[in-house]
GROMACS .gro file of C-alpha atoms in nm:
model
  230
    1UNK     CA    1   0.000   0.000   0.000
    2UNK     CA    2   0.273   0.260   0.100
    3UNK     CA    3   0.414   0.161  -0.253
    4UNK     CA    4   0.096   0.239  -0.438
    5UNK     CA    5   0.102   0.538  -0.250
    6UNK     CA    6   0.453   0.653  -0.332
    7UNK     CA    7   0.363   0.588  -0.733
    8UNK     CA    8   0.070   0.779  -0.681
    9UNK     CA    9   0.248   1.068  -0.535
   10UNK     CA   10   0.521   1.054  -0.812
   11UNK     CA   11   0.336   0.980  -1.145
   12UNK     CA   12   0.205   1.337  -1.293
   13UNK     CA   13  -0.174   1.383  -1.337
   14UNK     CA   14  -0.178   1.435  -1.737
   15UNK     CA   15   0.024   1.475  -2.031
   16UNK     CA   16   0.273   1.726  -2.079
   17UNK     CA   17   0.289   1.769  -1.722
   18UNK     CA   18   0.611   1.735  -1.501
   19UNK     CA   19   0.665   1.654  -1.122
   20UNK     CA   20   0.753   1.986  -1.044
   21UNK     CA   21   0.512   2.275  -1.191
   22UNK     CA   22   0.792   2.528  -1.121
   23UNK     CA   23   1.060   2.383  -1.376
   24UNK     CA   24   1.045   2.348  -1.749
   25UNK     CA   25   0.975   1.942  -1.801
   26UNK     CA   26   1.162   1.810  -2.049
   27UNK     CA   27   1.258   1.387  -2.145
   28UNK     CA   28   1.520   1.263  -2.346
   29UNK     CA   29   1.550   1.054  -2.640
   30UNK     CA   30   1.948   0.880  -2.646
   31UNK     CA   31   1.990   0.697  -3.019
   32UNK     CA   32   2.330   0.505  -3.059
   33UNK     CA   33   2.405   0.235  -3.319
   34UNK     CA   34   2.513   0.256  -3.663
   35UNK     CA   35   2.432   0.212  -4.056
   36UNK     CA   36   2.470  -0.165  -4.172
   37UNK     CA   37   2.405  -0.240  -4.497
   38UNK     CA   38   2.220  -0.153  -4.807
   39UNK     CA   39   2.078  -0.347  -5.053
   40UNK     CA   40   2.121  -0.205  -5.422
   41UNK     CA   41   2.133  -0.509  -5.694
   42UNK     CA   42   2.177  -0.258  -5.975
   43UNK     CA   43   2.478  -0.100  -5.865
   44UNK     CA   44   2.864  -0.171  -5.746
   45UNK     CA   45   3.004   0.140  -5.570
   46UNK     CA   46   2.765   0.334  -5.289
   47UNK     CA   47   2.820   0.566  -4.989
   48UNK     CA   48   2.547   0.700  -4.762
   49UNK     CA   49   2.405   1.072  -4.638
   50UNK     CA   50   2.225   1.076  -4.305
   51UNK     CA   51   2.044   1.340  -4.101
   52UNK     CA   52   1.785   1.384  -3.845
   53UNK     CA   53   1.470   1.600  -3.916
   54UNK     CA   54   1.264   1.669  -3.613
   55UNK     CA   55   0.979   1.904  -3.484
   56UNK     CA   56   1.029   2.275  -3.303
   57UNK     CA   57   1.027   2.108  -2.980
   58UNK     CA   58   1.360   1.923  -3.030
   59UNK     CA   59   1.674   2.013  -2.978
   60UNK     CA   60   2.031   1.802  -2.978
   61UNK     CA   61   2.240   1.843  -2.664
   62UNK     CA   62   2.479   1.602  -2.769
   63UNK     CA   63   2.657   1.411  -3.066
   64UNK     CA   64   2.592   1.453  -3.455
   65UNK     CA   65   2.303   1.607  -3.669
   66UNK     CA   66   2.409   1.425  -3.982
   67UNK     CA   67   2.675   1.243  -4.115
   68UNK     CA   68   2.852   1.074  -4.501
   69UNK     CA   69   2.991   0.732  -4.455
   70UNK     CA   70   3.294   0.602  -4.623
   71UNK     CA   71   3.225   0.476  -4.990
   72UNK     CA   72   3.240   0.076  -4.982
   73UNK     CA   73   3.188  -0.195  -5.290
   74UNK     CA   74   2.909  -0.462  -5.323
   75UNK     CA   75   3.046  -0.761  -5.124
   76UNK     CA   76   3.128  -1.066  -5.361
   77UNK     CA   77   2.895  -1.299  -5.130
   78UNK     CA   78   2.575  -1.466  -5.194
   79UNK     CA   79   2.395  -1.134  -5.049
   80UNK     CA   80   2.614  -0.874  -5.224
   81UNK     CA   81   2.554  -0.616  -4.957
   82UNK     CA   82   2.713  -0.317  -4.908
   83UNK     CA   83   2.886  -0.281  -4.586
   84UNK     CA   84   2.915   0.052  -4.371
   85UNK     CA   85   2.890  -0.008  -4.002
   86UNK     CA   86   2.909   0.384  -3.979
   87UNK     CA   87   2.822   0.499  -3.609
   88UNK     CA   88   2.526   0.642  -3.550
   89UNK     CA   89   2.482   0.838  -3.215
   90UNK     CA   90   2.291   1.146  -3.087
   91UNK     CA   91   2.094   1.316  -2.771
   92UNK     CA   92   1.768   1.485  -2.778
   93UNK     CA   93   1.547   1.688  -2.558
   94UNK     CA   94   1.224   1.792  -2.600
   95UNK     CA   95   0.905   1.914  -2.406
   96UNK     CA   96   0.672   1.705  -2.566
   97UNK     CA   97   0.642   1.444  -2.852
   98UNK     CA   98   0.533   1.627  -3.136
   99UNK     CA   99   0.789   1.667  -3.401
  100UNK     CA  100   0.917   1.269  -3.298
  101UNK     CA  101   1.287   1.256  -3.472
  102UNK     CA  102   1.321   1.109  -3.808
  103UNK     CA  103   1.642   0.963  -3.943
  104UNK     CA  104   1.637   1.034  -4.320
  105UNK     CA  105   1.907   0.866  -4.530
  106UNK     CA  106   2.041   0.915  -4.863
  107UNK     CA  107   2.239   0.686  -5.100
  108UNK     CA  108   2.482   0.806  -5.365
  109UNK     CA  109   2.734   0.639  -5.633
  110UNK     CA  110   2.925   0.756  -5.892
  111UNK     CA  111   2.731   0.701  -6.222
  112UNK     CA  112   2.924   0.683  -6.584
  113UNK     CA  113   3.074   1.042  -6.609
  114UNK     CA  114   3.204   1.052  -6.245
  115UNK     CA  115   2.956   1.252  -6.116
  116UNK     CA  116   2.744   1.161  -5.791
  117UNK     CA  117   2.399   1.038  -5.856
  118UNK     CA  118   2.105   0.965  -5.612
  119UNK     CA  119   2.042   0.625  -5.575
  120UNK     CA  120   1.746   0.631  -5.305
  121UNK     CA  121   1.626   0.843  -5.040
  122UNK     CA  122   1.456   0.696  -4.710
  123UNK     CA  123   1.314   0.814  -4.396
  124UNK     CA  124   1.184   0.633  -4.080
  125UNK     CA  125   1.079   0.737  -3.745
  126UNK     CA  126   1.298   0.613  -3.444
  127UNK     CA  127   1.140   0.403  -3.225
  128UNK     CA  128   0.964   0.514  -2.984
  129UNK     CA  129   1.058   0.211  -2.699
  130UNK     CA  130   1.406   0.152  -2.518
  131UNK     CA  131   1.631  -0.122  -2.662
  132UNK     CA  132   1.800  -0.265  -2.986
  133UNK     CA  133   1.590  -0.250  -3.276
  134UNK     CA  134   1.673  -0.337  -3.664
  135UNK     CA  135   1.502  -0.107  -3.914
  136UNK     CA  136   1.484  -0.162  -4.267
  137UNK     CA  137   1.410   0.143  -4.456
  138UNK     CA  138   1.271   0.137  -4.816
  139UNK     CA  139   1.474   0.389  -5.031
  140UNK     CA  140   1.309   0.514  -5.377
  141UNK     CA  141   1.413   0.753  -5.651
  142UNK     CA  142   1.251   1.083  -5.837
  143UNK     CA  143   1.098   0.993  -6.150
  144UNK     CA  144   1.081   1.278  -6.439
  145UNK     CA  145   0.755   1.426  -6.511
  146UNK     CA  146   0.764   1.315  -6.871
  147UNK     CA  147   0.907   1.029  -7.053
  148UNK     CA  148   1.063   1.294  -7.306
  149UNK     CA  149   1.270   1.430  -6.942
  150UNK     CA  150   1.329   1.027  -6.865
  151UNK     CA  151   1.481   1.008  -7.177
  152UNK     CA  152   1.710   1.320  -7.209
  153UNK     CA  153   1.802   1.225  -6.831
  154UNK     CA  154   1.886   0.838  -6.914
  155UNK     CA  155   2.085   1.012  -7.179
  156UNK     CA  156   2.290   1.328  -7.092
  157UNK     CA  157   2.221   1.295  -6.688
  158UNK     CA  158   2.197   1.359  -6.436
  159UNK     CA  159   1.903   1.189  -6.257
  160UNK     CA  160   1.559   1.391  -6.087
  161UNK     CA  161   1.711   1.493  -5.746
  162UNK     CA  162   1.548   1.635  -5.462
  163UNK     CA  163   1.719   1.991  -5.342
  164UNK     CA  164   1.723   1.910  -4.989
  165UNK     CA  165   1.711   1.540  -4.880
  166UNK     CA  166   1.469   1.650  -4.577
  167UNK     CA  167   1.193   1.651  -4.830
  168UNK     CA  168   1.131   1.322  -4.818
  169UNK     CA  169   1.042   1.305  -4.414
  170UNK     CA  170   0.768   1.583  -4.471
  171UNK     CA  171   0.466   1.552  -4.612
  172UNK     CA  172   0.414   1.883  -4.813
  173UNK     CA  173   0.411   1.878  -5.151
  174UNK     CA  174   0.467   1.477  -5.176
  175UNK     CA  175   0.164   1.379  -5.338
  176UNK     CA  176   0.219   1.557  -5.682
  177UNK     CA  177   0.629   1.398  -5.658
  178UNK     CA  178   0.678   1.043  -5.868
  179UNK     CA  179   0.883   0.797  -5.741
  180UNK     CA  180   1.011   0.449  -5.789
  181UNK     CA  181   1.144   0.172  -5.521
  182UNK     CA  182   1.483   0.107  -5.523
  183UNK     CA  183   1.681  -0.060  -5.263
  184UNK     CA  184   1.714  -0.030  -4.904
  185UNK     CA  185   1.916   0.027  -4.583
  186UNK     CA  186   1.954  -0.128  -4.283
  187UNK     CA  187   1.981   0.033  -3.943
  188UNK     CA  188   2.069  -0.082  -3.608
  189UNK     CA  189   1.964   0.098  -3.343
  190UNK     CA  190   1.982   0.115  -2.945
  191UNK     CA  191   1.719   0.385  -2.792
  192UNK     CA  192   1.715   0.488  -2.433
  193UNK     CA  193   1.458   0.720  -2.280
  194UNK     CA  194   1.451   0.946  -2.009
  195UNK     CA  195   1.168   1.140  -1.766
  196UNK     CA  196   0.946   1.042  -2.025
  197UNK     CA  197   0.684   0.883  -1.817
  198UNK     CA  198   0.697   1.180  -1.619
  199UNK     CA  199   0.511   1.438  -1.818
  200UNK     CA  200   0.231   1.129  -1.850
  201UNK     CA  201   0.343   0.968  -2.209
  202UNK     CA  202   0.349   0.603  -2.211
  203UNK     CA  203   0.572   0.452  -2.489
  204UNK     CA  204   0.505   0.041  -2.397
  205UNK     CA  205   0.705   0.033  -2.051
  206UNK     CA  206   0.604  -0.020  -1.730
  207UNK     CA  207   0.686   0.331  -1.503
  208UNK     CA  208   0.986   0.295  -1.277
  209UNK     CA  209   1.004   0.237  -0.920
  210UNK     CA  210   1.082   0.458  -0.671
  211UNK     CA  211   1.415   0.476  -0.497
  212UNK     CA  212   1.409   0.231  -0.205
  213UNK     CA  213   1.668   0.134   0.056
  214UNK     CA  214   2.013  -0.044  -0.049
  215UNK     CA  215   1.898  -0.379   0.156
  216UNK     CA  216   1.942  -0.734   0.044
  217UNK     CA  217   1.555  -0.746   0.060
  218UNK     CA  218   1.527  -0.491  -0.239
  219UNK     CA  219   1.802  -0.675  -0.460
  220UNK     CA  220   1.540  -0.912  -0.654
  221UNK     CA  221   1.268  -0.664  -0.728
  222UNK     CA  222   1.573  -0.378  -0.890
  223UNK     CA  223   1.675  -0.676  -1.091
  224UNK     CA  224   1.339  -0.771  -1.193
  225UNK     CA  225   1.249  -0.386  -1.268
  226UNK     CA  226   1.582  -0.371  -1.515
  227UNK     CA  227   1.514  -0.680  -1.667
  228UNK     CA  228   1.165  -0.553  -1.809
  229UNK     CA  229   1.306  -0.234  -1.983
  230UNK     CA  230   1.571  -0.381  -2.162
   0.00000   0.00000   0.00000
């Protein structure tokens, strides 16, 4: 009963608000992990753009925005992959969920004049629940608006681009864009959260326990409590 009490006393009476009506709430959002692999059967040569795209709200206190991995070849085994392992790993704060961070990625190669050509943008959501999670994100191409433009593109280059690669994780002006599947990327992906239960958001986790007592009674029910949010 005192314990049901104590959670009582601790868990906030609606969303958006924090334990103490005096400070600012904010929660964190902790991404760490790194680009795999892609997937592009067509092509022999590819390096990747990343970047995050996320609402007014958010803000990054700590690692990278965006990043360019190292250019790598199709690997000569029965998956022909392409291999990055390129780290992935940021911070973010934010008042409320609105605006949830986006990873948007970008593949490039080099196509038969030397020049850098899109080969498939993609954009997913990070997850919104602590732990390790594998994302595959479906990457797809402009198409011209004519097959006339197809043609002199196919031709003299270079390819329907978009201006900035942000476009793709907003949802203005997308329906009158044409696009075609092609390829995708792999992610890998640890996500922490922080104080987000707090301001009343549930995100599939059970709300932690108040601090209790260093005794040898308490032992098994900390371990049990860390055991459920990995």
């Amino acid at each position: 009963v005192a314990r049901q009490q104590l959670m009582a006393e601790r868990l906030p009476s609606g969303p958006g608000l924090g334990s103490d009506p005096g400070k600012n709430p904010v929660f964190l959002l902790m991404v760490s992990g790194q680009i795999e692999s892609a997937e592009f059967p067509e092509f022999d040569e590819l390096y990747c753009n990343y970047c995050f795209v996320y609402g007014q709200d958010w803000a990054i206190v700590s690692g990278l925005s965006e990043g360019i991995t190292q250019t790598t070849k199709r690997s000569s085994g029965r998956e022909k992959h392409f291999v990055w392992n390129f780290p992935v790993d940021a911070t973010f704060k934010s008042t409320n969920p609105y605006g949830w961070p986006q990873i948007v990625v970008s593949a490039y190669g080099l196509n038969t004049f030397g020049r850098d050509e899109v080969r498939g943008y993609g954009a997913v959501h990070l997850p919104i629940t602590p732990g390790r999670h594998t994302l595959e994100v479906s990457m797809f191409v402009p198409e011209p608006s004519s097959q006339f433009q197809k043609l002199l593109s196919w031709l003299i280059g270079p390819r329907p681009e978009f201006v900035d690669p942000k476009f793709v994780a907003q949802g203005e002006g997308r329906e009158i864009t044409r696009v075609r599947s092609q390829g995708r990327v792999k992610l890998n992906l640890n996500i922490v959260t922080k104080d987000l239960w707090k301001q009343g958001y549930r995100n599939g986790i059970k709300d932690p326990l108040p601090s209790v007592p260093h005794s040898s009674s308490a032992i098994p029910e900390t371990t049990a409590v860390i055991d459920r949010t990995l």
